[in-house]
Coordinates of C-alpha atoms and ligand atoms in Angstrom, one line a residue:
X1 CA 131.4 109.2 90.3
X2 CA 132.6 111.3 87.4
X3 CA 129.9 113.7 87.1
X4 CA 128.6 114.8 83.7
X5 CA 125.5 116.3 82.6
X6 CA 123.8 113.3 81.3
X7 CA 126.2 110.4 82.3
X8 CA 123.5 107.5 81.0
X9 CA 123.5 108.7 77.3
X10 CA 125.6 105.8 75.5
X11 CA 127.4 106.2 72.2
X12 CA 125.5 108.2 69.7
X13 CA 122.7 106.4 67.3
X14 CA 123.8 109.1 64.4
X15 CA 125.0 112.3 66.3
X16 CA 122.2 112.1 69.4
X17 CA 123.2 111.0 72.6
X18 CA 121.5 107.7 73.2
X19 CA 119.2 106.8 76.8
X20 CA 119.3 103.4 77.6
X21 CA 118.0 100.8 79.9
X22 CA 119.7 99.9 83.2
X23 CA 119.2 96.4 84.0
X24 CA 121.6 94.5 86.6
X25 CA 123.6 97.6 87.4
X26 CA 124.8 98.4 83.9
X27 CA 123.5 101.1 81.2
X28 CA 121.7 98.1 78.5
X29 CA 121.6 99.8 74.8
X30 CA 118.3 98.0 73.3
X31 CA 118.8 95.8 70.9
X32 CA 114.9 96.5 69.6
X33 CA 115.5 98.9 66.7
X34 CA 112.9 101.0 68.3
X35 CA 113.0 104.4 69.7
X36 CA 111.5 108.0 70.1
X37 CA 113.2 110.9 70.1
X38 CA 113.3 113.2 73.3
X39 CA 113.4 117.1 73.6
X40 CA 114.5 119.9 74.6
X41 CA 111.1 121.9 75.0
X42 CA 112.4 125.2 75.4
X43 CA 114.0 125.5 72.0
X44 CA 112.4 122.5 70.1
X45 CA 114.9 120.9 69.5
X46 CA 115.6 117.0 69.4
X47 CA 118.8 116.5 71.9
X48 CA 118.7 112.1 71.9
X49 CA 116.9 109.1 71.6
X50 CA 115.9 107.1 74.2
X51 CA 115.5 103.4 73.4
X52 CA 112.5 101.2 72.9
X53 CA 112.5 97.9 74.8
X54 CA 111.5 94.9 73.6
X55 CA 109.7 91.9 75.4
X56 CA 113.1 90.0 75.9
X57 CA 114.9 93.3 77.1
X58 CA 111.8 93.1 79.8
X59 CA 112.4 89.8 80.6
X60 CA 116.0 90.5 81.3
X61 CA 115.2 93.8 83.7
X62 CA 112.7 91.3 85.7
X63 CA 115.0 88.4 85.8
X64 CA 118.1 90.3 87.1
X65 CA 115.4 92.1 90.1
X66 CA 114.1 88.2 90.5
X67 CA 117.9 87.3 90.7
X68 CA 119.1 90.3 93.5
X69 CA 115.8 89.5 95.5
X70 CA 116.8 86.7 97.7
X71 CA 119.9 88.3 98.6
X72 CA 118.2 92.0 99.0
X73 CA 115.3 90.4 101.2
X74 CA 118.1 88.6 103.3
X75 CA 119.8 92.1 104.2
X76 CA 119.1 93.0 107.5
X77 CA 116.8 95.8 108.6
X78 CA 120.1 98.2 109.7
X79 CA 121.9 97.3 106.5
X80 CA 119.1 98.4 104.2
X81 CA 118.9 101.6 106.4
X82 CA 121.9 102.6 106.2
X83 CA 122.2 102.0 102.3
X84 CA 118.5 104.2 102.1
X85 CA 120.5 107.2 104.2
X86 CA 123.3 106.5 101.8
X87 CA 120.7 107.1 98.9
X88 CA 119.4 109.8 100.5
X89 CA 122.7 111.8 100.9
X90 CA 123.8 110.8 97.5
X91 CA 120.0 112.6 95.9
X92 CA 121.2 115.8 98.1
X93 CA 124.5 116.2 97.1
X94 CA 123.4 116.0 93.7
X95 CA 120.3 117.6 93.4
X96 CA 121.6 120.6 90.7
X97 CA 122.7 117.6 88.7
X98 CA 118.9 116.5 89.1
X99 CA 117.2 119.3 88.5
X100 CA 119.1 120.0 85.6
X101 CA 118.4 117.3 83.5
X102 CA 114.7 117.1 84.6
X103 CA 114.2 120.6 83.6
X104 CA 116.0 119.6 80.1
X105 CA 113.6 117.0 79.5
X106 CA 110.6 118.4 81.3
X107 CA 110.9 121.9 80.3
X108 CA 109.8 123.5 84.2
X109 CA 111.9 126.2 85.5
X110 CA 114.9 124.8 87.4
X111 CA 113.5 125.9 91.0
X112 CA 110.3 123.5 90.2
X113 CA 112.7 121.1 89.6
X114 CA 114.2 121.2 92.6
X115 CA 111.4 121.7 94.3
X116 CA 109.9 118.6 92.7
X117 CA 113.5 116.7 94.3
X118 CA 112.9 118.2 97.2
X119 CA 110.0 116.5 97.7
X120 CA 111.3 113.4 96.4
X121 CA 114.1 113.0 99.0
X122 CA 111.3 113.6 101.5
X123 CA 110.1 110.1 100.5
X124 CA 113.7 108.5 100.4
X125 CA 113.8 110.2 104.0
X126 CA 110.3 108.2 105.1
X127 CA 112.1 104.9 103.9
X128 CA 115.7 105.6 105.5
X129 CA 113.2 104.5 109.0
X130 CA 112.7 101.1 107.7
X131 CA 113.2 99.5 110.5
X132 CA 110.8 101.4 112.1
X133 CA 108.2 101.2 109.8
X134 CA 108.2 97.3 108.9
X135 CA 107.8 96.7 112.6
X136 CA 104.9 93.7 113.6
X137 CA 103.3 92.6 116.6
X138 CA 103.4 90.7 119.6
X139 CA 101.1 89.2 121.5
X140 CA 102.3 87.0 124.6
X141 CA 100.8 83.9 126.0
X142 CA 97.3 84.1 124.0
X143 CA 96.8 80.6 125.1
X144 CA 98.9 78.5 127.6
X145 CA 102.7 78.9 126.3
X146 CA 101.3 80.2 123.0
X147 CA 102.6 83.5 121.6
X148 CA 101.5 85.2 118.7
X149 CA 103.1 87.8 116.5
X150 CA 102.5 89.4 112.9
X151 CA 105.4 90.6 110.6
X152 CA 105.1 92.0 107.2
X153 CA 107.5 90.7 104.3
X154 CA 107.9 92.1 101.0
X155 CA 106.3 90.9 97.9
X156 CA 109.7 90.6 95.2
X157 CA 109.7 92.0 91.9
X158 CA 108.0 95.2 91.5
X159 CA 107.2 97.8 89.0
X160 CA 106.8 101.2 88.5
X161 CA 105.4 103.0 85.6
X162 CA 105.1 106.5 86.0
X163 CA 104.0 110.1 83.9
X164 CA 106.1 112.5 82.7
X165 CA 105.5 115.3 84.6
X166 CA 107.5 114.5 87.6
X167 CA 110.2 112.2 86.2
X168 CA 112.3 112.3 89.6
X169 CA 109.7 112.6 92.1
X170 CA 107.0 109.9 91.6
X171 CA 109.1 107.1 90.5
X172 CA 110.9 108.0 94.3
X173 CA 107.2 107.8 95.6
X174 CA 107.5 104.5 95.1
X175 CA 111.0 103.0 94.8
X176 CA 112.4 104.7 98.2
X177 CA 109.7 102.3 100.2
X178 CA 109.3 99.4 97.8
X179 CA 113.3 98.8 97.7
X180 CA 113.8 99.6 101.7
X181 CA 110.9 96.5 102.9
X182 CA 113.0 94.4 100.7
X183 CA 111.5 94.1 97.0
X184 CA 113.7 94.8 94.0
X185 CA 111.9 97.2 91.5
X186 CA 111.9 97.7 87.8
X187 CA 110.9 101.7 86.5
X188 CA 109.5 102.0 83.5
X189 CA 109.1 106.0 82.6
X190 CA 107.8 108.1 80.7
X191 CA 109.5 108.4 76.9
X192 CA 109.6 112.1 77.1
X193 CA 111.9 112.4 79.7
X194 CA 113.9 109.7 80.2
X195 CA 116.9 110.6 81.1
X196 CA 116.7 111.0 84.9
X197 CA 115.9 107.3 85.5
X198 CA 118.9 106.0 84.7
X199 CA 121.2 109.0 86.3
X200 CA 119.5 108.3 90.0
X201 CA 120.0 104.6 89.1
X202 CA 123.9 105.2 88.8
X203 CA 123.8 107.3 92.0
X204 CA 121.9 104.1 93.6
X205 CA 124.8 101.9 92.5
X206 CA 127.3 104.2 93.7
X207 CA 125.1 104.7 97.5
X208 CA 126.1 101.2 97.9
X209 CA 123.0 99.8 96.2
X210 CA 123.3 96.3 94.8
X211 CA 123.2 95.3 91.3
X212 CA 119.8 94.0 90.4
X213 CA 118.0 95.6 92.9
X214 CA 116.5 98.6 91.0
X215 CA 116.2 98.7 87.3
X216 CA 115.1 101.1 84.6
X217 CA 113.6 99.7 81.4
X218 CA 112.4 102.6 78.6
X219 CA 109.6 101.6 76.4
X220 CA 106.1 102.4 75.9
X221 CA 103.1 100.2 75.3
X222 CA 104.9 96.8 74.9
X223 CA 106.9 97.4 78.3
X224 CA 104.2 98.2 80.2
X225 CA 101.8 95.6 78.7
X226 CA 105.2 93.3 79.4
X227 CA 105.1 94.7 83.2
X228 CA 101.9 94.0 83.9
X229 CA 101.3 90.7 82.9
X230 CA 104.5 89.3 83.5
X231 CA 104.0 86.5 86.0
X232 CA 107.3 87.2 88.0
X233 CA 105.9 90.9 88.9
X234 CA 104.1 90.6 92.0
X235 CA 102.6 94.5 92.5
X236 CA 102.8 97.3 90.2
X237 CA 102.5 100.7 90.9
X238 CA 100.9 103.3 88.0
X239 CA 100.8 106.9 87.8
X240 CA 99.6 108.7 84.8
X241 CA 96.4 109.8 82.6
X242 CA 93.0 108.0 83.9
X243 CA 92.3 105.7 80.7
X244 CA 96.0 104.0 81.3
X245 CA 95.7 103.9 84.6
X246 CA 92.0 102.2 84.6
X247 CA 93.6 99.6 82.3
X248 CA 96.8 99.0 84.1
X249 CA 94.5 98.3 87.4
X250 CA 92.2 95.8 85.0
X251 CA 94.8 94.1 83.1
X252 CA 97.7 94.1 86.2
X253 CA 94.8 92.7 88.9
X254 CA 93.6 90.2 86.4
X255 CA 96.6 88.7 86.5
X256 CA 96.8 88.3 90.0
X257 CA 98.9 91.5 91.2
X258 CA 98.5 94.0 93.6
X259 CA 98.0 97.1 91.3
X260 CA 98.1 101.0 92.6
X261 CA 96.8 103.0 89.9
X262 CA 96.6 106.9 90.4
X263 CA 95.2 108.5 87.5
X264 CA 94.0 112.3 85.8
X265 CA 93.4 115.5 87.9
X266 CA 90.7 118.1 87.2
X267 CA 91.0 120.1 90.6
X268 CA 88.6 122.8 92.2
X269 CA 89.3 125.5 94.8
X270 CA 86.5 127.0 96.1
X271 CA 86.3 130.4 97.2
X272 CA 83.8 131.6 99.8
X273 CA 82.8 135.4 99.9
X274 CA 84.7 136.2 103.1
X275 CA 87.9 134.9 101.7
X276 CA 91.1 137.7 101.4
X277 CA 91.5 138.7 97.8
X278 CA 94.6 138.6 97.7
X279 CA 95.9 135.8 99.2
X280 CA 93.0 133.8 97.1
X281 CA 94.5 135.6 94.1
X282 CA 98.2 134.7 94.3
X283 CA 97.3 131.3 95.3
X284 CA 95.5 130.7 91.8
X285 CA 98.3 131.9 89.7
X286 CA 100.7 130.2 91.8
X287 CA 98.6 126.9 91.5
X288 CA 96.9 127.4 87.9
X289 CA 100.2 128.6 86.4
X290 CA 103.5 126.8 88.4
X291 CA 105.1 124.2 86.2
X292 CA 102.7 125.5 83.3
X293 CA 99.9 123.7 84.8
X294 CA 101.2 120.5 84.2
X295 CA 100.3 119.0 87.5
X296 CA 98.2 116.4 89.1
X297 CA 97.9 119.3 92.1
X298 CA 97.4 122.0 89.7
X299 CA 94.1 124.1 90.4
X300 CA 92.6 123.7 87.2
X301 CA 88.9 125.4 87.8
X302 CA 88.5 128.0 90.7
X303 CA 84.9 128.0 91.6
X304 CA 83.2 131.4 93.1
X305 CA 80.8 131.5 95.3
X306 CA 78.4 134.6 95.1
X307 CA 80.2 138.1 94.9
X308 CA 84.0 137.0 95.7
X309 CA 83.8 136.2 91.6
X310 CA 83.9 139.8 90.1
X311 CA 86.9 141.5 92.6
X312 CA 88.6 137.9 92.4
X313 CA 88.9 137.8 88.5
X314 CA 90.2 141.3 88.8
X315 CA 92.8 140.5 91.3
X316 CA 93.9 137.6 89.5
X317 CA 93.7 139.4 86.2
X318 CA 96.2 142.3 87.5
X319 CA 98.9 139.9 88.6
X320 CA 98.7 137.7 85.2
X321 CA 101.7 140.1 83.5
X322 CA 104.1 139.3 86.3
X323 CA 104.3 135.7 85.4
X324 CA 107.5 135.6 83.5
X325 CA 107.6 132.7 80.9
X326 CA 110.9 131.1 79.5
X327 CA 113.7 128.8 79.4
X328 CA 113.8 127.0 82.5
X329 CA 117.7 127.6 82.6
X330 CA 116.8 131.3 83.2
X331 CA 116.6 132.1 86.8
X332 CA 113.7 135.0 86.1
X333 CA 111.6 132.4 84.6
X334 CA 108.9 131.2 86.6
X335 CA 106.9 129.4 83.8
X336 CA 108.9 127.3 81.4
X337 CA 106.8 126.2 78.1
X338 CA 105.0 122.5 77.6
X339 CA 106.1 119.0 77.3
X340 CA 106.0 118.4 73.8
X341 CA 104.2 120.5 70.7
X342 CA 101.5 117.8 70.1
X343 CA 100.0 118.3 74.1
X344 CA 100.7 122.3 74.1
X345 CA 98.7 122.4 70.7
X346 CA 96.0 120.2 72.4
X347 CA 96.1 122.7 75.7
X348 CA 95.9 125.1 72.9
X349 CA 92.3 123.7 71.5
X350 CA 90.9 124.2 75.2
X351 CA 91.1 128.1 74.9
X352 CA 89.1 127.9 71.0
X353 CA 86.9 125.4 72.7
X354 CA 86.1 127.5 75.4
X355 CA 85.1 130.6 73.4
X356 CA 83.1 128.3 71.0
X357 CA 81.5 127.1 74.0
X358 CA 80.2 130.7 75.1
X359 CA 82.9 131.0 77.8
X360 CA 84.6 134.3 78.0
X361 CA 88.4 133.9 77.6
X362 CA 89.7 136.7 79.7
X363 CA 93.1 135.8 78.6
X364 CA 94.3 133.7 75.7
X365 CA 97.7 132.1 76.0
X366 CA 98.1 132.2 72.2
X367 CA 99.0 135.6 72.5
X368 CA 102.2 135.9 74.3
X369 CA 105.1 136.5 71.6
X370 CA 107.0 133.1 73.0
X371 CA 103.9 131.2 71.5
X372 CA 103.9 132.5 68.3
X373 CA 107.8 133.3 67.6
X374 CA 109.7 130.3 69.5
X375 CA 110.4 127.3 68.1
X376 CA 110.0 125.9 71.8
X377 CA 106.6 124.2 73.1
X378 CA 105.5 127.7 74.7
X379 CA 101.7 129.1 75.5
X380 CA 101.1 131.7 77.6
X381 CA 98.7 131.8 80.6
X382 CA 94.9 131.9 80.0
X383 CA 91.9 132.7 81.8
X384 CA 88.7 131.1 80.9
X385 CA 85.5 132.6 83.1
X386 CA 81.8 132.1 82.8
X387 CA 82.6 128.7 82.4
X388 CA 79.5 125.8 82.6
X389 CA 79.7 122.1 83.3
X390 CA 78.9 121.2 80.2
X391 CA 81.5 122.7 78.2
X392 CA 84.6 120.5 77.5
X393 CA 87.0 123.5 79.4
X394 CA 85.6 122.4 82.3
X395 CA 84.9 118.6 82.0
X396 CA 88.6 117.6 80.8
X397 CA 92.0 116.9 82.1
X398 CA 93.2 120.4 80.3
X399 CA 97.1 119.5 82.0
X400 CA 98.1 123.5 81.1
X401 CA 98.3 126.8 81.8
X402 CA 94.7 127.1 81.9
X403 CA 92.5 128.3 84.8
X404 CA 88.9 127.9 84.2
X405 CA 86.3 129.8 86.6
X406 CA 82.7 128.8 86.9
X407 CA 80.2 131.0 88.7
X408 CA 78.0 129.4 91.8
X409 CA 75.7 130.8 94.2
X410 CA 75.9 129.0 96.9
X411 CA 78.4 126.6 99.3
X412 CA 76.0 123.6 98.8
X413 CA 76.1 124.5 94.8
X414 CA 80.1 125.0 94.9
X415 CA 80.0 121.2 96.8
X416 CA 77.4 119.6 94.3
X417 CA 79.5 120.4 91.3
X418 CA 83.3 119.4 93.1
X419 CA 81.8 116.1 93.8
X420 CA 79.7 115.3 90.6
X421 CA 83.0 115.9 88.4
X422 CA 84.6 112.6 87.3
X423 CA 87.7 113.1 88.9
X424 CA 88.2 113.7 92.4
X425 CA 92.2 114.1 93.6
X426 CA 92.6 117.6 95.2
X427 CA 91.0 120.2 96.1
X428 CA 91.0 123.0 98.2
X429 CA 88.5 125.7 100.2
X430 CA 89.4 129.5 100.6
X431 CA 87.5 131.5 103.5
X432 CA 88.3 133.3 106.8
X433 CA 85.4 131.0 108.4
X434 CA 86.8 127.7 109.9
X435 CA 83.0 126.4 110.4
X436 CA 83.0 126.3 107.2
X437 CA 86.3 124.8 105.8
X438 CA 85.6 122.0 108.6
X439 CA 82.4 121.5 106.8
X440 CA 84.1 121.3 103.7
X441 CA 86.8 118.7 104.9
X442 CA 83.9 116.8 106.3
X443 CA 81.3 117.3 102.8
X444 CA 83.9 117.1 99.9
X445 CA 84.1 113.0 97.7
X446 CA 87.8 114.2 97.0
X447 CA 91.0 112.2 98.5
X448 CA 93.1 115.7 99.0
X449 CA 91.7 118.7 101.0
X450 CA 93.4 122.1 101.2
X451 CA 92.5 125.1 103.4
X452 CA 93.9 128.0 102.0
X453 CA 96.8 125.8 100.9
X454 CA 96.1 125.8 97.1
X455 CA 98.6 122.5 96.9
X456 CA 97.3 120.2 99.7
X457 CA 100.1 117.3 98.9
X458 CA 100.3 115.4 101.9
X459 CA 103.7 115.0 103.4
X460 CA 105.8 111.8 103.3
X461 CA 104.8 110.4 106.4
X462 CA 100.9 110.8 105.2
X463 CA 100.2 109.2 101.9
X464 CA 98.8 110.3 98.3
X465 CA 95.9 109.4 96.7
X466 CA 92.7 110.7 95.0
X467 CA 89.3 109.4 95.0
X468 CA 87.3 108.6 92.0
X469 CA 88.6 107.9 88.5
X470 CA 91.9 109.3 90.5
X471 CA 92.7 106.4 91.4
X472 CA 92.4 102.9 91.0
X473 CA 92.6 100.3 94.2
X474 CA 92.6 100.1 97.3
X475 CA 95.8 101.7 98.2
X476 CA 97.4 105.0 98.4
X477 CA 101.2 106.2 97.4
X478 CA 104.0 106.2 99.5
X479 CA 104.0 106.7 103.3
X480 CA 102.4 104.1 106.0
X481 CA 100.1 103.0 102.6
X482 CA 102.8 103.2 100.3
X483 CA 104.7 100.1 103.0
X484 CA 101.8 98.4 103.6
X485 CA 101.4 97.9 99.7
X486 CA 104.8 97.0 99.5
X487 CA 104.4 94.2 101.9
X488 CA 102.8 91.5 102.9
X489 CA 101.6 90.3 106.1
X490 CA 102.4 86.8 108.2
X491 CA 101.1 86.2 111.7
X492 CA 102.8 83.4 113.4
X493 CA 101.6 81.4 116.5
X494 CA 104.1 79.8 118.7
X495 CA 104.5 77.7 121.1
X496 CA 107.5 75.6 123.2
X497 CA 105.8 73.4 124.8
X498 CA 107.4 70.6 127.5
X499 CA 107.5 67.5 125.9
X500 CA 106.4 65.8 129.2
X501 CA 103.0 67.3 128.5
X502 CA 102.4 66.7 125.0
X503 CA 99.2 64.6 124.0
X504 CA 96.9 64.0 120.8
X505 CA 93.9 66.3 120.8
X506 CA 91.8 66.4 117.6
X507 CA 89.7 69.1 118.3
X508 CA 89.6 72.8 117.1
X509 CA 92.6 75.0 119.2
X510 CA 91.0 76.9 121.9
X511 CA 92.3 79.8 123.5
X512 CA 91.2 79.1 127.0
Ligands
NAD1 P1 100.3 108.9 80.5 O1 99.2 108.1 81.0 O2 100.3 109.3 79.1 O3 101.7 108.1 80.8 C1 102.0 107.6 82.0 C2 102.9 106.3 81.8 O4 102.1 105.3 81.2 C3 104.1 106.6 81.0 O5 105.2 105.8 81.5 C4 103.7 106.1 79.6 O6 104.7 105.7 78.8 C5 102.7 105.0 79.9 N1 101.6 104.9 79.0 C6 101.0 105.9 78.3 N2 99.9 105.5 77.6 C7 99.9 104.2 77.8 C8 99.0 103.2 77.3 N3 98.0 103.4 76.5 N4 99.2 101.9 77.7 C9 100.2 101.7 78.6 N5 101.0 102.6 79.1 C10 100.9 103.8 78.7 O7 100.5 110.2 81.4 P2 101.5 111.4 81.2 O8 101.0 112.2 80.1 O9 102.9 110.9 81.2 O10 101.3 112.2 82.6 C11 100.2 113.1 82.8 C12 99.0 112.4 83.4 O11 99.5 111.9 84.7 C13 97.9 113.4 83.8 O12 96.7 112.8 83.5 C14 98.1 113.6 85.3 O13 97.0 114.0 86.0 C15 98.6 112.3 85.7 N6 99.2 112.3 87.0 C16 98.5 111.9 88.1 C17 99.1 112.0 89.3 C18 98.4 111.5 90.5 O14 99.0 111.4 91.5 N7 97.1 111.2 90.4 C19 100.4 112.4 89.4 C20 101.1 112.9 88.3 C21 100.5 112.8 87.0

């Protein structure tokens, strides 16, 4: 394909490149009147439009997936295999291309972006064993001549509606398995960073990927409301903020889907007084800090138990002026600014909130020079310590370069306040004492344990998922969960019998 930065911008609405849908293997301007403009969060600046869909433009995405279904289902197993490898090689080859116009959109440093493909392709890797992983079971000769055996089929049209923070990464959370058992998907994402959607749609297409099969529609409210009540979507699959996502699981299971919803974050490493300093110290800058906190797997609250909290702060204190903050273009950058002005202003309020609050803001984002100075969506890191569970700091989804400490005395108090928070999606335990981290793997309500990995996101072949108002249903993302959600089971029992020993029997089949 004729590679260009942003190949799915369409002729310009005034002078701003233009991103569209992609429905039935072709870029789809919108025909709504409606869109939003999208950013460049490093200089402010608006760089295009993406379009707004309308109801009938979602009818048309789920009618051209409902059209390529019959025909995708019918593929065999090593077909769809082989097109999934094809997908796969196609992501890797491009992955500057990627990472370039997330981090345009998105704002993170380039690395995160690639890091965030990375680990992206792992899940497009999971799906290439398809055959593998849709395999049943057999049972021979259960009763005289009878067989039985289970196989799992996929469900049709699916959808995807997923956050902005990882505009490559979780819609492949879910399309890599949902279009290898078979379904044809429609991806709605997120308006502030549109733009990659489309672009690993084309490289779909040209992986061999037939039309129909995987669409993008761009929208907000109306699509996903369209999405999930739209009676030729059979399972949808949500990732976002914990009020949407609580609503996508009502409305979507009301109407009769199968709905995934994995919602807000708010997550806690606890540090044990044996744990190393420093290792516990880099590990909360590199998790409170990386992609300016704008994680589901960011720590957001490092809780310290007895006297680790005093030489901790310190240690984490003395690294806070090596974090370099920029443009994410800038290979020295390791922080890049927000998403948009409106949620680093709100980030913003959590510092003033704090201090009103009685917390002690041991550093206050507001003061590097790229917050005050730039025109982009910058805020430096902060430190918010002495921090109590009543203050909002603590309770909320902050989503920013933000890393509140709170004070405990004990384990069994550092335990207590993890699981009473509303949200329960990661967490992690710092300590030299394995008793102890098993404890906490065995004590902890959360869905996502780390020890001494500040991170814990499980690897493809595991799957994702929080507990709590982290998630919604039954089922977690991608891996062996990810293909059971994206499939349904059948279990057949067979049998070839002789003729010459056929006769009526009206009672209830017995096995012996
Ligand atoms: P968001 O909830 O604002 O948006 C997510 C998606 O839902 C987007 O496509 C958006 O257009 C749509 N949407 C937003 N508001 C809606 C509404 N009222 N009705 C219907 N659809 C709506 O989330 P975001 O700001 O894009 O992403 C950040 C949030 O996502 C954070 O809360 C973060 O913790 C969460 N997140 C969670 C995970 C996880 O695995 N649990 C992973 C990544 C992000």
């Amino acid at each position: 394909m004729t590679q260009t930065m942003e190949p799915q911008a369409t002729e310009a609405q005034g002078t701003l490149p233009r991103v569209s849908h992609w429905i039935d293997g072709k870029v789809v301007p919108s025909a709504s009147g409606q869109s939003r403009p999208v950013y460049n969060p490093a200089t402010g600046q608006q760089t295009k439009t993406v379009d707004i869909a309308s109801v009938e433009e979602i009818d048309s995405a789920v009618a051209a997936a409902k059209a390529a279904f019959p025909a995708w289902r019918a593929t065999s197993l090593a077909k769809r295999a082989d097109i999934m490898f094809r997908i796969r090689n196609a992501f890797d080859t491009h992955r500057d291309e990627i990472a370039a116009i997330v981090t345009s959109e998105h704002g993170k440093v380039l690395s995160d972006s690639a890091g965030e493909l990375a680990r992206g392709i792992e899940n497009i890797e999971y799906a290439c064993g398809v055959p593998q992983m849709q395999k049943g079971e057999f049972s021979e000769q259960v009763s005289g001549g009878v067989d039985v055996y289970s196989i799992r089929q996929p469900l049709g049209v699916v959808a995807g509606i997923t956050p902005f923070n990882f505009p490559a990464m979780v819609p492949m959370w879910m399309f890599g398995n949902a279009i290898a058992t078979g379904n044809t998907f429609v991806l709605k994402p997120s308006t502030v960073d549109p733009s990659v959607s489309v672009y690993l749609a084309q490289l779909m297409q040209e992986a061999g990927l037939p039309d129909g099969v995987f669409n993008v529609v761009q929208g907000d409210r109306v699509a996903v409301s369209g999405l999930t009540e739209h009676p030729d979507i059979a399972a949808v699959s949500f990732v976002g903020s914990t009020p949407a996502a609580r609503r996508i699981y009502e409305t979507g299971t009301q109407a009769g889907k199968r709905v995934q919803a994995l919602g807000g974050a708010k997550n806690h490493m606890l540090v044990l007084p044996d744990a190393d300093i420093g290792l516990t110290a880099d590990a909360c800058v590199s998790a409170g800090y990386g992609s300016a906190g704008e994680r589901c797997m960011a720590i957001a609250t490092v809780v310290t138990v007895g006297d680790v909290h005093d030489p901790l702060i310190e240690a984490i204190k003395e690294r806070l002026p090596q974090v370099v903050i920029g443009d994410g273009t800038d290979p020295a950058s390791q922080m890049g600014p927000l998403v948009t002005r409106t949620h680093r202003d709100k980030v913003a309020s959590y510092i003033e909130a704090g201090a009103a609050d009685g917390a002690k803001v041991v550093a206050d984002g507001r003061e590097h020079p790229l917050y005050k100075e730039s025109d982009g969506f910058y805020l430096g890191v902060s430190l918010i310590d002495d921090v109590t569970p009543n203050m909002s700091c603590y309770k909320d989804e902050i989503f920013g370069p933000v890393l509140t400490v709170v004070r405990v005395d004990t384990y069994e108090e550092g335990v207590k306040l993890i699981n009473s928070h509303e949200f329960g999606n990661g967490t992690a335990i710092f300590t030299r004492d394995g008793g102890a981290a098993r404890q906490f793997q065995f004590d902890i309500d959360v869905g996502m344990v780390g020890i001494n990995v500040p991170i814990p996101v499980p690897v493809s072949y595991y799957s994702f998922g929080g507990w709590r108002a982290s998630l919604f249903g039954d089922s977690h993302m991608y891996g062996p969960e990810g293909v059971k959600f994206y499939t349904r089971g059948k279990v057949v029992t067979s049998r070839w019998p002789d003729p010459a020993t056929s006769e009526i029997n009206l009672g209830f089949p017995r096995t012996k």
